[in-house]
């Protein structure tokens, strides 16, 4: 086997290991999110919508449905559950062009409950990051951001089909 073939084979092995590790991470984070959701009585999809509102909100229901990849009718039930649980508020914009239009806002004062549940993972991540240099962490952050972008692009393409 030539050195070029050996290098290619090694590259494929390492790329496959990265992809498998990302799949494992996805599964583990989904399990963690599910456990936390159970603790605060949120379904996975409710939790995702709440996280989107915390990160990008306030949003109109249409904008949130788009970001979450959900049909607006499905989102109505999710918003009803989140509002009953005290996680969000729906607010009318009295100055808006459509007086019926609403904006959905996360009640950030509730976030402390969730932060407490994530504290174990956050502490472990802090300890893990101590093993890396600033340059290595910047490289990892860049890789994860690019991976997120690739996932967003793949999701958008599937939604177009």
XYZ file of N, CA and C in Angstrom:
483
model
N 0.855 -1.169 0.000
C 0.000 0.000 0.000
C 0.902 1.234 0.000
N 0.581 2.161 -0.863
C 1.400 3.378 -0.960
C 1.107 4.293 0.230
N 1.992 5.223 0.426
C 1.838 6.188 1.511
C 0.616 7.069 1.284
N 0.326 7.403 0.019
C -0.854 8.221 -0.301
C -2.123 7.449 0.047
N -2.187 6.163 -0.331
C -3.354 5.340 -0.005
C -3.508 5.188 1.494
N -2.415 5.011 2.186
C -2.440 4.890 3.641
C -2.949 6.175 4.283
N -2.500 7.312 3.763
C -2.963 8.610 4.280
C -4.456 8.791 4.045
N -4.931 8.387 2.870
C -6.366 8.498 2.568
C -7.191 7.605 3.481
N -6.718 6.408 3.688
C -7.427 5.461 4.551
C -7.494 6.013 5.987
N -6.387 6.548 6.453
C -6.349 7.125 7.797
C -7.292 8.323 7.890
N -7.310 9.145 6.858
C -8.203 10.309 6.833
C -9.659 9.856 6.916
N -10.043 8.850 6.132
C -11.419 8.331 6.177
C -11.753 7.796 7.565
N -10.800 7.110 8.188
C -11.017 6.565 9.527
C -11.261 7.693 10.537
N -10.460 8.740 10.464
C -10.595 9.850 11.408
C -11.899 10.615 11.165
N -12.251 10.863 9.909
C -13.510 11.552 9.596
C -14.686 10.724 10.091
N -14.637 9.410 9.890
C -15.706 8.528 10.370
C -15.797 8.596 11.901
N -14.646 8.633 12.572
C -14.643 8.737 14.037
C -15.280 10.053 14.494
N -15.018 11.156 13.786
C -15.626 12.448 14.126
C -17.142 12.360 13.958
N -17.598 11.814 12.837
C -19.040 11.706 12.593
C -19.708 10.809 13.637
N -19.086 9.709 13.984
C -19.650 8.814 14.997
C -19.692 9.505 16.355
N -18.659 10.268 16.665
C -18.642 11.007 17.931
C -19.744 12.059 17.976
N -19.998 12.721 16.852
C -21.085 13.699 16.804
C -22.439 13.014 16.981
N -22.602 11.845 16.409
C -23.849 11.094 16.603
C -24.010 10.712 18.073
N -22.919 10.239 18.685
C -22.968 9.890 20.109
C -23.302 11.118 20.957
N -22.699 12.257 20.635
C -22.980 13.495 21.353
C -24.444 13.885 21.202
N -24.960 13.782 19.992
C -26.372 14.100 19.746
C -27.277 13.245 20.618
N -26.997 11.966 20.674
C -27.811 11.057 21.482
C -27.708 11.430 22.956
N -26.485 11.662 23.429
C -26.303 11.957 24.847
C -26.963 13.276 25.237
N -26.841 14.288 24.387
C -27.492 15.567 24.697
C -29.007 15.437 24.650
N -29.516 14.619 23.739
C -30.969 14.386 23.686
C -31.433 13.718 24.979
N -30.657 12.752 25.478
C -31.009 12.087 26.736
C -30.959 13.061 27.911
N -29.930 13.904 27.945
C -29.817 14.911 29.002
C -31.003 15.871 28.938
N -31.299 16.363 27.746
C -32.431 17.279 27.584
C -33.745 16.618 27.999
N -33.889 15.352 27.668
C -35.117 14.638 28.039
C -35.224 14.519 29.558
N -34.098 14.222 30.221
C -34.117 14.134 31.684
C -34.467 15.481 32.309
N -33.866 16.539 31.795
C -34.159 17.873 32.320
C -35.598 18.250 32.016
N -36.055 17.943 30.810
C -37.445 18.212 30.454
C -38.412 17.504 31.383
N -38.092 16.271 31.741
C -38.935 15.515 32.667
C -38.985 16.211 34.026
N -37.835 16.725 34.469
C -37.770 17.402 35.773
C -38.650 18.659 35.820
N -38.748 19.362 34.688
C -39.510 20.614 34.660
C -40.816 20.474 33.876
N -41.176 19.225 33.559
C -42.441 18.913 32.888
C -42.545 19.554 31.501
N -41.497 19.387 30.690
C -41.509 19.874 29.312
C -41.229 18.719 28.361
N -42.044 18.596 27.324
C -41.776 17.624 26.268
C -40.572 18.099 25.464
N -39.953 17.196 24.727
C -38.775 17.559 23.924
C -39.046 18.740 23.010
N -40.163 18.710 22.307
C -40.480 19.775 21.350
C -40.777 21.088 22.086
N -41.398 20.996 23.270
C -41.656 22.193 24.074
C -40.325 22.816 24.496
N -39.435 21.951 24.938
C -38.113 22.369 25.393
C -37.355 23.063 24.257
N -37.416 22.500 23.065
C -36.732 23.099 21.906
C -37.291 24.484 21.603
N -38.601 24.616 21.617
C -39.219 25.923 21.335
C -38.861 26.940 22.410
N -38.863 26.515 23.662
C -38.486 27.416 24.750
C -37.037 27.861 24.605
N -36.168 26.943 24.242
C -34.758 27.289 24.045
C -34.597 28.290 22.897
N -35.343 28.088 21.823
C -35.305 29.040 20.706
C -35.779 30.426 21.144
N -36.820 30.465 21.953
C -37.311 31.756 22.444
C -36.285 32.424 23.361
N -35.635 31.640 24.197
C -34.616 32.200 25.079
C -33.426 32.736 24.296
N -33.096 32.079 23.213
C -31.919 32.482 22.429
C -32.214 33.545 21.388
N -33.416 33.516 20.787
C -33.705 34.386 19.647
C -34.931 35.272 19.839
N -35.627 35.117 20.938
C -36.898 35.804 21.112
C -36.757 37.222 21.585
N -37.899 37.869 21.753
C -39.254 37.402 21.463
C -39.477 37.217 19.961
N -40.395 36.303 19.646
C -40.687 35.976 18.248
C -42.195 35.906 18.029
N -42.590 36.134 16.793
C -43.979 35.858 16.442
C -44.135 34.347 16.364
N -45.344 33.834 16.541
C -45.536 32.392 16.389
C -45.079 31.880 15.017
N -45.293 32.654 13.973
C -44.869 32.236 12.629
C -43.353 32.110 12.560
N -42.639 33.091 13.105
C -41.171 33.038 13.091
C -40.666 31.872 13.930
N -41.294 31.628 15.076
C -40.882 30.506 15.921
C -41.149 29.178 15.216
N -42.307 29.048 14.576
C -42.620 27.814 13.843
C -41.572 27.564 12.765
N -41.181 28.621 12.068
C -40.164 28.497 11.015
C -38.833 28.034 11.607
N -38.400 28.672 12.693
C -37.124 28.312 13.321
C -37.142 26.878 13.858
N -38.307 26.472 14.371
C -38.426 25.139 14.958
C -38.743 24.064 13.924
N -39.046 24.480 12.692
C -39.393 23.514 11.654
C -40.727 22.842 11.925
N -41.669 23.601 12.493
C -42.971 23.053 12.860
C -44.088 23.725 12.069
N -45.173 23.000 11.885
C -46.367 23.575 11.281
C -46.986 24.523 12.309
N -47.459 25.692 11.885
C -48.045 26.649 12.828
C -49.157 26.062 13.703
N -49.957 25.170 13.159
C -51.032 24.565 13.959
C -50.445 23.717 15.091
N -49.352 23.023 14.830
C -48.681 22.233 15.859
C -48.125 23.149 16.942
N -47.593 24.281 16.515
C -46.991 25.215 17.458
C -48.023 25.765 18.441
N -49.258 25.921 18.022
C -50.290 26.458 18.908
C -50.414 25.611 20.175
N -50.454 24.309 20.026
C -50.541 23.411 21.189
C -49.312 23.506 22.079
N -48.155 23.629 21.452
C -46.915 23.765 22.214
C -46.935 25.058 23.025
N -47.337 26.155 22.379
C -47.396 27.440 23.075
C -48.421 27.408 24.200
N -49.532 26.721 23.988
C -50.532 26.587 25.054
C -49.927 25.892 26.267
N -49.181 24.795 26.040
C -48.556 24.070 27.161
C -47.509 24.937 27.859
N -46.681 25.636 27.065
C -45.653 26.485 27.652
C -46.269 27.630 28.466
N -47.363 28.175 27.972
C -48.012 29.262 28.708
C -48.652 28.736 30.000
N -49.331 27.592 29.921
C -49.922 27.000 31.134
C -48.853 26.709 32.181
N -47.667 26.302 31.721
C -46.569 26.003 32.639
C -45.854 27.239 33.164
N -46.232 28.405 32.667
C -45.611 29.638 33.128
C -44.258 29.923 32.507
N -43.958 29.271 31.372
C -42.650 29.439 30.720
C -42.634 30.603 29.731
N -43.789 30.955 29.182
C -43.858 32.011 28.168
C -45.044 32.928 28.439
N -45.019 34.058 27.769
C -46.193 34.933 27.715
C -46.421 35.295 26.258
N -47.687 35.431 25.922
C -48.078 35.925 24.602
C -48.478 37.382 24.793
N -47.890 38.246 24.001
C -48.150 39.674 24.147
C -48.643 40.258 22.833
N -49.637 41.100 22.925
C -50.138 41.814 21.751
C -49.307 43.066 21.553
N -49.122 43.440 20.301
C -48.423 44.677 19.973
C -49.475 45.723 19.641
N -49.800 46.611 20.601
C -50.863 47.583 20.355
C -50.522 48.587 19.255
N -49.241 48.753 18.964
C -48.826 49.707 17.936
C -48.588 49.046 16.586
N -48.722 47.713 16.530
C -48.454 46.998 15.289
C -49.537 47.220 14.254
N -49.239 46.929 12.988
C -50.214 47.128 11.912
C -51.423 46.193 12.039
N -51.208 45.018 12.594
C -52.299 44.060 12.791
C -52.511 43.919 14.297
N -53.618 44.452 14.790
C -53.860 44.465 16.235
C -54.052 43.058 16.805
N -54.256 42.082 15.931
C -54.405 40.699 16.401
C -53.062 40.006 16.556
N -52.017 40.577 15.977
C -50.706 39.935 15.989
C -50.156 39.845 17.418
N -49.483 38.727 17.691
C -48.874 38.559 19.005
C -47.394 38.237 18.862
N -46.704 38.461 19.947
C -45.308 38.078 20.072
C -45.217 37.136 21.264
N -44.360 36.140 21.154
C -44.178 35.182 22.231
C -42.833 35.480 22.885
N -42.852 35.581 24.209
C -41.645 35.897 24.958
C -41.459 34.870 26.063
N -40.219 34.389 26.210
C -39.897 33.480 27.311
C -39.880 34.274 28.606
N -40.344 33.670 29.660
C -40.271 34.286 30.989
C -38.914 33.909 31.583
N -37.943 34.767 31.362
C -36.558 34.469 31.739
C -36.365 34.230 33.237
N -37.264 34.732 34.040
C -37.134 34.492 35.478
C -37.265 33.010 35.815
N -37.861 32.239 34.917
C -37.988 30.785 35.120
C -36.709 30.035 34.766
N -35.773 30.692 34.079
C -34.568 30.009 33.614
C -33.715 29.449 34.748
N -33.787 30.039 35.938
C -32.970 29.543 37.055
C -33.255 28.081 37.359
N -34.501 27.653 37.193
C -34.853 26.248 37.413
C -34.067 25.341 36.466
N -33.977 25.779 35.219
C -33.289 24.986 34.199
C -31.775 25.072 34.397
N -31.268 26.259 34.691
C -29.824 26.420 34.910
C -29.346 25.517 36.041
N -30.149 25.398 37.084
C -29.784 24.529 38.203
C -29.636 23.080 37.730
N -30.546 22.639 36.869
C -30.491 21.266 36.370
C -29.313 21.036 35.428
N -28.907 22.084 34.709
C -27.759 21.983 33.806
C -26.427 22.211 34.518
N -26.455 22.560 35.781
C -25.215 22.929 36.468
C -24.184 21.796 36.477
N -24.638 20.563 36.598
C -23.701 19.437 36.576
C -22.975 19.325 35.244
N -23.727 19.444 34.159
C -23.124 19.381 32.826
C -22.205 20.577 32.604
N -22.645 21.757 33.022
C -21.810 22.952 32.850
C -20.502 22.836 33.622
N -20.556 22.307 34.831
C -19.338 22.122 35.622
C -18.396 21.120 34.948
N -18.962 20.050 34.399
C -18.130 19.064 33.703
C -17.513 19.654 32.437
N -18.276 20.487 31.740
C -17.732 21.138 30.533
C -16.611 22.113 30.895
N -16.783 22.854 31.988
C -15.719 23.760 32.435
C -14.445 22.978 32.730
N -14.581 21.861 33.435
C -13.413 21.032 33.761
C -12.785 20.463 32.496
N -13.606 20.020 31.569
C -13.113 19.469 30.305
C -12.330 20.519 29.523
N -12.857 21.741 29.472
C -12.210 22.817 28.720
C -10.870 23.213 29.321
N -10.675 22.953 30.592
C -9.391 23.258 31.234
C -8.239 22.475 30.603
N -8.543 21.340 29.971
C -7.514 20.497 29.358
C -7.052 21.005 28.000
N -7.643 22.102 27.502
C -7.333 22.603 26.172
C -6.787 24.018 26.246
N -5.935 24.340 25.285
C -5.426 25.705 25.180
C -6.502 26.599 24.576
N -6.311 27.895 24.670
C -7.259 28.831 24.056
C -7.348 28.603 22.553
N -6.209 28.354 21.909
C -6.215 28.104 20.457
C -6.974 26.828 20.120
N -6.809 25.790 20.932
C -7.538 24.546 20.692
C -9.041 24.738 20.893
N -9.402 25.489 21.917
C -10.825 25.759 22.156
C -11.423 26.573 21.022
N -10.658 27.530 20.494
C -11.135 28.323 19.356
C -11.352 27.416 18.145
N -10.448 26.467 17.924
C -10.585 25.519 16.823
C -11.837 24.651 17.008
N -12.040 24.146 18.226
C -13.209 23.319 18.519
C -14.487 24.129 18.335
N -14.505 25.356 18.847
C -15.692 26.211 18.708
C -15.992 26.462 17.233
N -14.963 26.740 16.457
C -15.152 26.952 15.024
C -15.705 25.718 14.338
N -15.183 24.555 14.685
C -15.678 23.305 14.106
C -17.154 23.101 14.458
N -17.499 23.323 15.722
C -18.889 23.127 16.133
C -19.822 24.136 15.463
N -19.379 25.364 15.300
C -20.191 26.363 14.602
C -20.400 25.971 13.142
N -19.347 25.499 12.506
C -19.473 25.059 11.112
C -20.359 23.819 11.009
N -20.276 22.932 11.995
C -21.129 21.744 12.023
C -22.590 22.160 12.175
N -22.845 23.140 13.033
C -24.203 23.666 13.196
C -24.705 24.236 11.879
N -23.874 24.974 11.184
C -24.245 25.529 9.878
C -24.553 24.437 8.869
N -23.745 23.380 8.871
C -24.002 22.262 7.958
C -25.338 21.602 8.283
N -25.627 21.451 9.574
C -26.912 20.876 9.982
C -28.072 21.755 9.573
N -27.903 23.067 9.716
C -28.960 24.017 9.322
C -29.218 23.911 7.824
N -28.144 23.866 7.030
C -28.287 23.765 5.582
C -28.985 22.464 5.188
N -28.571 21.362 5.807
C -29.198 20.063 5.503
C -30.683 20.072 5.870
N -31.007 20.694 7.000
C -32.400 20.791 7.448
C -33.223 21.625 6.465
N -32.682 22.738 6.062
C -33.388 23.610 5.118
C -33.616 22.903 3.780
N -32.635 22.158 3.321
C -32.794 21.432 2.064
C -33.869 20.364 2.167
N -33.914 19.654 3.297
C -34.953 18.645 3.483
C -36.332 19.285 3.554
N -36.418 20.452 4.165
C -37.704 21.145 4.285
C -38.211 21.614 2.919
N -37.296 21.866 1.980
C -37.691 22.306 0.650
C -38.273 21.182 -0.186
N -37.901 19.956 0.127
C -38.385 18.803 -0.665
C -39.825 18.502 -0.434
